[in-house]
């Protein structure tokens, strides 16, 4: 029996090439998981994959532009087709811009909501589809304390993170009977 807690697990990470997503990918790999990194920065992802391989784990990269919802299925399709299952989804992808309520324009509003909420919603939809076929799994969504009020210059960001709170509660309540957990990381 392996002492690695995630041995044999397959985890998709959105926003995995850099920052917290990269650190999470590396830690999950250290624990034995196979990783699928979804993001736009292929060069950064390739560096992360090289590090992951030093832990004896496997990783793949899927170019994923979450402005295009049709891209949300690609990382999950690859994970299932290559590794035969999807056990986890860690959503780190997100954007934040200056967006006070009294000055935010529609383009900024749409970009923040499209990446932070809409893309996460459709990624979760794909995660659940494959987790059902894998006997369950775990979804972790990166939230923010902004969800409960936020800074004055981050109104849209705060709203997007508030929507994620509702999404997490919905998934956790309605999909637990299928052994699919969902948690918010703030």
JSON list of N, CA, C and O in Angstrom, two decimals, residues 12-17 35-42 45-46 49 59-66 70-80 82-83:
[
{"chain": "A", "resi": 12, "resn": "UNK", "atom": "N", "xyz": [-8.03, 17.35, -12.04]},
{"chain": "A", "resi": 12, "resn": "UNK", "atom": "CA", "xyz": [-7.98, 18.45, -13.01]},
{"chain": "A", "resi": 12, "resn": "UNK", "atom": "C", "xyz": [-7.85, 19.75, -12.23]},
{"chain": "A", "resi": 12, "resn": "UNK", "atom": "O", "xyz": [-8.57, 19.96, -11.25]},
{"chain": "A", "resi": 13, "resn": "UNK", "atom": "N", "xyz": [-6.95, 20.62, -12.69]},
{"chain": "A", "resi": 13, "resn": "UNK", "atom": "CA", "xyz": [-6.75, 21.91, -12.04]},
{"chain": "A", "resi": 13, "resn": "UNK", "atom": "C", "xyz": [-6.90, 23.01, -13.07]},
{"chain": "A", "resi": 13, "resn": "UNK", "atom": "O", "xyz": [-6.12, 23.07, -14.04]},
{"chain": "A", "resi": 14, "resn": "UNK", "atom": "N", "xyz": [-7.87, 23.88, -12.89]},
{"chain": "A", "resi": 14, "resn": "UNK", "atom": "CA", "xyz": [-8.00, 25.04, -13.78]},
{"chain": "A", "resi": 14, "resn": "UNK", "atom": "C", "xyz": [-7.15, 26.17, -13.19]},
{"chain": "A", "resi": 14, "resn": "UNK", "atom": "O", "xyz": [-7.14, 26.38, -11.98]},
{"chain": "A", "resi": 15, "resn": "UNK", "atom": "N", "xyz": [-6.43, 26.85, -14.06]},
{"chain": "A", "resi": 15, "resn": "UNK", "atom": "CA", "xyz": [-5.50, 27.87, -13.58]},
{"chain": "A", "resi": 15, "resn": "UNK", "atom": "C", "xyz": [-4.27, 27.24, -12.95]},
{"chain": "A", "resi": 15, "resn": "UNK", "atom": "O", "xyz": [-3.66, 27.81, -12.06]},
{"chain": "A", "resi": 16, "resn": "UNK", "atom": "N", "xyz": [-3.89, 26.07, -13.43]},
{"chain": "A", "resi": 16, "resn": "UNK", "atom": "CA", "xyz": [-2.80, 25.31, -12.84]},
{"chain": "A", "resi": 16, "resn": "UNK", "atom": "C", "xyz": [-1.39, 25.65, -13.26]},
{"chain": "A", "resi": 16, "resn": "UNK", "atom": "O", "xyz": [-0.45, 25.19, -12.63]},
{"chain": "A", "resi": 17, "resn": "UNK", "atom": "N", "xyz": [-1.18, 26.44, -14.32]},
{"chain": "A", "resi": 17, "resn": "UNK", "atom": "CA", "xyz": [0.21, 26.69, -14.72]},
{"chain": "A", "resi": 17, "resn": "UNK", "atom": "C", "xyz": [1.03, 27.56, -13.77]},
{"chain": "A", "resi": 17, "resn": "UNK", "atom": "O", "xyz": [2.24, 27.43, -13.72]},
{"chain": "A", "resi": 35, "resn": "UNK", "atom": "N", "xyz": [-2.11, 14.53, -12.74]},
{"chain": "A", "resi": 35, "resn": "UNK", "atom": "CA", "xyz": [-2.63, 15.89, -12.83]},
{"chain": "A", "resi": 35, "resn": "UNK", "atom": "C", "xyz": [-2.91, 16.27, -14.27]},
{"chain": "A", "resi": 35, "resn": "UNK", "atom": "O", "xyz": [-2.10, 16.01, -15.16]},
{"chain": "A", "resi": 36, "resn": "UNK", "atom": "N", "xyz": [-4.04, 16.94, -14.49]},
{"chain": "A", "resi": 36, "resn": "UNK", "atom": "CA", "xyz": [-4.32, 17.58, -15.77]},
{"chain": "A", "resi": 36, "resn": "UNK", "atom": "C", "xyz": [-4.41, 19.08, -15.48]},
{"chain": "A", "resi": 36, "resn": "UNK", "atom": "O", "xyz": [-5.25, 19.52, -14.69]},
{"chain": "A", "resi": 37, "resn": "UNK", "atom": "N", "xyz": [-3.51, 19.82, -16.10]},
{"chain": "A", "resi": 37, "resn": "UNK", "atom": "CA", "xyz": [-3.45, 21.27, -15.91]},
{"chain": "A", "resi": 37, "resn": "UNK", "atom": "C", "xyz": [-4.18, 21.95, -17.05]},
{"chain": "A", "resi": 37, "resn": "UNK", "atom": "O", "xyz": [-3.86, 21.75, -18.22]},
{"chain": "A", "resi": 38, "resn": "UNK", "atom": "N", "xyz": [-5.17, 22.76, -16.69]},
{"chain": "A", "resi": 38, "resn": "UNK", "atom": "CA", "xyz": [-5.93, 23.53, -17.67]},
{"chain": "A", "resi": 38, "resn": "UNK", "atom": "C", "xyz": [-5.55, 25.00, -17.51]},
{"chain": "A", "resi": 38, "resn": "UNK", "atom": "O", "xyz": [-5.59, 25.54, -16.41]},
{"chain": "A", "resi": 39, "resn": "UNK", "atom": "N", "xyz": [-5.17, 25.63, -18.60]},
{"chain": "A", "resi": 39, "resn": "UNK", "atom": "CA", "xyz": [-4.79, 27.04, -18.55]},
{"chain": "A", "resi": 39, "resn": "UNK", "atom": "C", "xyz": [-4.39, 27.54, -19.91]},
{"chain": "A", "resi": 39, "resn": "UNK", "atom": "O", "xyz": [-4.49, 26.83, -20.91]},
{"chain": "A", "resi": 40, "resn": "UNK", "atom": "N", "xyz": [-3.88, 28.77, -19.92]},
{"chain": "A", "resi": 40, "resn": "UNK", "atom": "CA", "xyz": [-3.48, 29.38, -21.19]},
{"chain": "A", "resi": 40, "resn": "UNK", "atom": "C", "xyz": [-1.97, 29.48, -21.37]},
{"chain": "A", "resi": 40, "resn": "UNK", "atom": "O", "xyz": [-1.50, 29.66, -22.47]},
{"chain": "A", "resi": 41, "resn": "UNK", "atom": "N", "xyz": [-1.21, 29.36, -20.30]},
{"chain": "A", "resi": 41, "resn": "UNK", "atom": "CA", "xyz": [0.24, 29.54, -20.37]},
{"chain": "A", "resi": 41, "resn": "UNK", "atom": "C", "xyz": [0.94, 28.19, -20.49]},
{"chain": "A", "resi": 41, "resn": "UNK", "atom": "O", "xyz": [1.31, 27.57, -19.49]},
{"chain": "A", "resi": 42, "resn": "UNK", "atom": "N", "xyz": [1.11, 27.76, -21.73]},
{"chain": "A", "resi": 42, "resn": "UNK", "atom": "CA", "xyz": [1.70, 26.44, -21.97]},
{"chain": "A", "resi": 42, "resn": "UNK", "atom": "C", "xyz": [3.13, 26.35, -21.46]},
{"chain": "A", "resi": 42, "resn": "UNK", "atom": "O", "xyz": [3.54, 25.32, -20.91]},
{"chain": "A", "resi": 45, "resn": "UNK", "atom": "N", "xyz": [3.09, 25.84, -17.80]},
{"chain": "A", "resi": 45, "resn": "UNK", "atom": "CA", "xyz": [2.57, 24.50, -17.52]},
{"chain": "A", "resi": 45, "resn": "UNK", "atom": "C", "xyz": [3.63, 23.43, -17.77]},
{"chain": "A", "resi": 45, "resn": "UNK", "atom": "O", "xyz": [3.76, 22.48, -17.00]},
{"chain": "A", "resi": 46, "resn": "UNK", "atom": "N", "xyz": [4.38, 23.58, -18.84]},
{"chain": "A", "resi": 46, "resn": "UNK", "atom": "CA", "xyz": [5.44, 22.60, -19.15]},
{"chain": "A", "resi": 46, "resn": "UNK", "atom": "C", "xyz": [6.48, 22.56, -18.03]},
{"chain": "A", "resi": 46, "resn": "UNK", "atom": "O", "xyz": [6.98, 21.49, -17.67]},
{"chain": "A", "resi": 49, "resn": "UNK", "atom": "N", "xyz": [4.93, 20.66, -15.20]},
{"chain": "A", "resi": 49, "resn": "UNK", "atom": "CA", "xyz": [4.91, 19.22, -15.53]},
{"chain": "A", "resi": 49, "resn": "UNK", "atom": "C", "xyz": [6.28, 18.59, -15.31]},
{"chain": "A", "resi": 49, "resn": "UNK", "atom": "O", "xyz": [6.38, 17.48, -14.77]},
{"chain": "A", "resi": 59, "resn": "UNK", "atom": "N", "xyz": [1.58, 14.08, -15.58]},
{"chain": "A", "resi": 59, "resn": "UNK", "atom": "CA", "xyz": [0.78, 15.29, -15.74]},
{"chain": "A", "resi": 59, "resn": "UNK", "atom": "C", "xyz": [0.63, 15.58, -17.22]},
{"chain": "A", "resi": 59, "resn": "UNK", "atom": "O", "xyz": [1.47, 15.21, -18.04]},
{"chain": "A", "resi": 60, "resn": "UNK", "atom": "N", "xyz": [-0.46, 16.25, -17.54]},
{"chain": "A", "resi": 60, "resn": "UNK", "atom": "CA", "xyz": [-0.75, 16.67, -18.91]},
{"chain": "A", "resi": 60, "resn": "UNK", "atom": "C", "xyz": [-1.24, 18.11, -18.87]},
{"chain": "A", "resi": 60, "resn": "UNK", "atom": "O", "xyz": [-1.78, 18.56, -17.86]},
{"chain": "A", "resi": 61, "resn": "UNK", "atom": "N", "xyz": [-1.08, 18.80, -19.99]},
{"chain": "A", "resi": 61, "resn": "UNK", "atom": "CA", "xyz": [-1.55, 20.17, -20.12]},
{"chain": "A", "resi": 61, "resn": "UNK", "atom": "C", "xyz": [-2.58, 20.23, -21.23]},
{"chain": "A", "resi": 61, "resn": "UNK", "atom": "O", "xyz": [-2.43, 19.60, -22.27]},
{"chain": "A", "resi": 62, "resn": "UNK", "atom": "N", "xyz": [-3.66, 20.98, -20.98]},
{"chain": "A", "resi": 62, "resn": "UNK", "atom": "CA", "xyz": [-4.66, 21.25, -22.00]},
{"chain": "A", "resi": 62, "resn": "UNK", "atom": "C", "xyz": [-4.83, 22.76, -22.09]},
{"chain": "A", "resi": 62, "resn": "UNK", "atom": "O", "xyz": [-5.18, 23.41, -21.10]},
{"chain": "A", "resi": 63, "resn": "UNK", "atom": "N", "xyz": [-4.56, 23.31, -23.27]},
{"chain": "A", "resi": 63, "resn": "UNK", "atom": "CA", "xyz": [-4.80, 24.74, -23.46]},
{"chain": "A", "resi": 63, "resn": "UNK", "atom": "C", "xyz": [-6.30, 24.98, -23.28]},
{"chain": "A", "resi": 63, "resn": "UNK", "atom": "O", "xyz": [-7.12, 24.36, -23.95]},
{"chain": "A", "resi": 64, "resn": "UNK", "atom": "N", "xyz": [-6.63, 25.86, -22.34]},
{"chain": "A", "resi": 64, "resn": "UNK", "atom": "CA", "xyz": [-8.02, 26.09, -22.00]},
{"chain": "A", "resi": 64, "resn": "UNK", "atom": "C", "xyz": [-8.24, 27.58, -21.82]},
{"chain": "A", "resi": 64, "resn": "UNK", "atom": "O", "xyz": [-7.73, 28.17, -20.86]},
{"chain": "A", "resi": 65, "resn": "UNK", "atom": "N", "xyz": [-8.97, 28.19, -22.72]},
{"chain": "A", "resi": 65, "resn": "UNK", "atom": "CA", "xyz": [-9.33, 29.59, -22.59]},
{"chain": "A", "resi": 65, "resn": "UNK", "atom": "C", "xyz": [-10.76, 29.64, -22.07]},
{"chain": "A", "resi": 65, "resn": "UNK", "atom": "O", "xyz": [-11.71, 29.38, -22.80]},
{"chain": "A", "resi": 66, "resn": "UNK", "atom": "N", "xyz": [-10.90, 29.94, -20.80]},
{"chain": "A", "resi": 66, "resn": "UNK", "atom": "CA", "xyz": [-12.21, 29.87, -20.15]},
{"chain": "A", "resi": 66, "resn": "UNK", "atom": "C", "xyz": [-13.15, 31.00, -20.55]},
{"chain": "A", "resi": 66, "resn": "UNK", "atom": "O", "xyz": [-14.29, 31.04, -20.08]},
{"chain": "A", "resi": 70, "resn": "UNK", "atom": "N", "xyz": [-17.01, 26.37, -24.43]},
{"chain": "A", "resi": 70, "resn": "UNK", "atom": "CA", "xyz": [-16.83, 25.07, -25.07]},
{"chain": "A", "resi": 70, "resn": "UNK", "atom": "C", "xyz": [-15.49, 24.43, -24.68]},
{"chain": "A", "resi": 70, "resn": "UNK", "atom": "O", "xyz": [-15.33, 23.22, -24.81]},
{"chain": "A", "resi": 71, "resn": "UNK", "atom": "N", "xyz": [-14.55, 25.21, -24.17]},
{"chain": "A", "resi": 71, "resn": "UNK", "atom": "CA", "xyz": [-13.26, 24.68, -23.72]},
{"chain": "A", "resi": 71, "resn": "UNK", "atom": "C", "xyz": [-13.35, 23.97, -22.37]},
{"chain": "A", "resi": 71, "resn": "UNK", "atom": "O", "xyz": [-12.42, 23.25, -21.99]},
{"chain": "A", "resi": 72, "resn": "UNK", "atom": "N", "xyz": [-14.43, 24.18, -21.65]},
{"chain": "A", "resi": 72, "resn": "UNK", "atom": "CA", "xyz": [-14.55, 23.62, -20.29]},
{"chain": "A", "resi": 72, "resn": "UNK", "atom": "C", "xyz": [-14.53, 22.10, -20.26]},
{"chain": "A", "resi": 72, "resn": "UNK", "atom": "O", "xyz": [-14.16, 21.51, -19.24]},
{"chain": "A", "resi": 73, "resn": "UNK", "atom": "N", "xyz": [-14.90, 21.46, -21.32]},
{"chain": "A", "resi": 73, "resn": "UNK", "atom": "CA", "xyz": [-14.91, 19.99, -21.32]},
{"chain": "A", "resi": 73, "resn": "UNK", "atom": "C", "xyz": [-13.54, 19.38, -21.60]},
{"chain": "A", "resi": 73, "resn": "UNK", "atom": "O", "xyz": [-13.26, 18.27, -21.16]},
{"chain": "A", "resi": 74, "resn": "UNK", "atom": "N", "xyz": [-12.67, 20.09, -22.30]},
{"chain": "A", "resi": 74, "resn": "UNK", "atom": "CA", "xyz": [-11.40, 19.52, -22.76]},
{"chain": "A", "resi": 74, "resn": "UNK", "atom": "C", "xyz": [-10.53, 18.92, -21.66]},
{"chain": "A", "resi": 74, "resn": "UNK", "atom": "O", "xyz": [-10.03, 17.79, -21.82]},
{"chain": "A", "resi": 75, "resn": "UNK", "atom": "N", "xyz": [-10.30, 19.60, -20.53]},
{"chain": "A", "resi": 75, "resn": "UNK", "atom": "CA", "xyz": [-9.43, 18.98, -19.53]},
{"chain": "A", "resi": 75, "resn": "UNK", "atom": "C", "xyz": [-10.03, 17.71, -18.92]},
{"chain": "A", "resi": 75, "resn": "UNK", "atom": "O", "xyz": [-9.31, 16.76, -18.61]},
{"chain": "A", "resi": 76, "resn": "UNK", "atom": "N", "xyz": [-11.34, 17.68, -18.78]},
{"chain": "A", "resi": 76, "resn": "UNK", "atom": "CA", "xyz": [-12.00, 16.51, -18.20]},
{"chain": "A", "resi": 76, "resn": "UNK", "atom": "C", "xyz": [-12.03, 15.36, -19.21]},
{"chain": "A", "resi": 76, "resn": "UNK", "atom": "O", "xyz": [-11.84, 14.20, -18.83]},
{"chain": "A", "resi": 77, "resn": "UNK", "atom": "N", "xyz": [-12.27, 15.69, -20.47]},
{"chain": "A", "resi": 77, "resn": "UNK", "atom": "CA", "xyz": [-12.23, 14.67, -21.53]},
{"chain": "A", "resi": 77, "resn": "UNK", "atom": "C", "xyz": [-10.85, 14.03, -21.57]},
{"chain": "A", "resi": 77, "resn": "UNK", "atom": "O", "xyz": [-10.72, 12.81, -21.63]},
{"chain": "A", "resi": 78, "resn": "UNK", "atom": "N", "xyz": [-9.80, 14.85, -21.54]},
{"chain": "A", "resi": 78, "resn": "UNK", "atom": "CA", "xyz": [-8.43, 14.33, -21.59]},
{"chain": "A", "resi": 78, "resn": "UNK", "atom": "C", "xyz": [-8.16, 13.46, -20.37]},
{"chain": "A", "resi": 78, "resn": "UNK", "atom": "O", "xyz": [-7.61, 12.36, -20.50]},
{"chain": "A", "resi": 79, "resn": "UNK", "atom": "N", "xyz": [-8.52, 13.95, -19.18]},
{"chain": "A", "resi": 79, "resn": "UNK", "atom": "CA", "xyz": [-8.26, 13.18, -17.95]},
{"chain": "A", "resi": 79, "resn": "UNK", "atom": "C", "xyz": [-8.92, 11.81, -18.02]},
{"chain": "A", "resi": 79, "resn": "UNK", "atom": "O", "xyz": [-8.28, 10.79, -17.73]},
{"chain": "A", "resi": 80, "resn": "UNK", "atom": "N", "xyz": [-10.17, 11.78, -18.43]},
{"chain": "A", "resi": 80, "resn": "UNK", "atom": "CA", "xyz": [-10.89, 10.50, -18.47]},
{"chain": "A", "resi": 80, "resn": "UNK", "atom": "C", "xyz": [-10.36, 9.59, -19.58]},
{"chain": "A", "resi": 80, "resn": "UNK", "atom": "O", "xyz": [-10.15, 8.40, -19.36]},
{"chain": "A", "resi": 82, "resn": "UNK", "atom": "N", "xyz": [-7.37, 9.62, -21.01]},
{"chain": "A", "resi": 82, "resn": "UNK", "atom": "CA", "xyz": [-5.97, 9.22, -20.80]},
{"chain": "A", "resi": 82, "resn": "UNK", "atom": "C", "xyz": [-5.79, 8.36, -19.55]},
{"chain": "A", "resi": 82, "resn": "UNK", "atom": "O", "xyz": [-5.02, 7.41, -19.56]},
{"chain": "A", "resi": 83, "resn": "UNK", "atom": "N", "xyz": [-6.47, 8.73, -18.48]},
{"chain": "A", "resi": 83, "resn": "UNK", "atom": "CA", "xyz": [-6.23, 8.06, -17.20]},
{"chain": "A", "resi": 83, "resn": "UNK", "atom": "C", "xyz": [-7.40, 7.21, -16.71]},
{"chain": "A", "resi": 83, "resn": "UNK", "atom": "O", "xyz": [-7.29, 6.52, -15.71]}
]
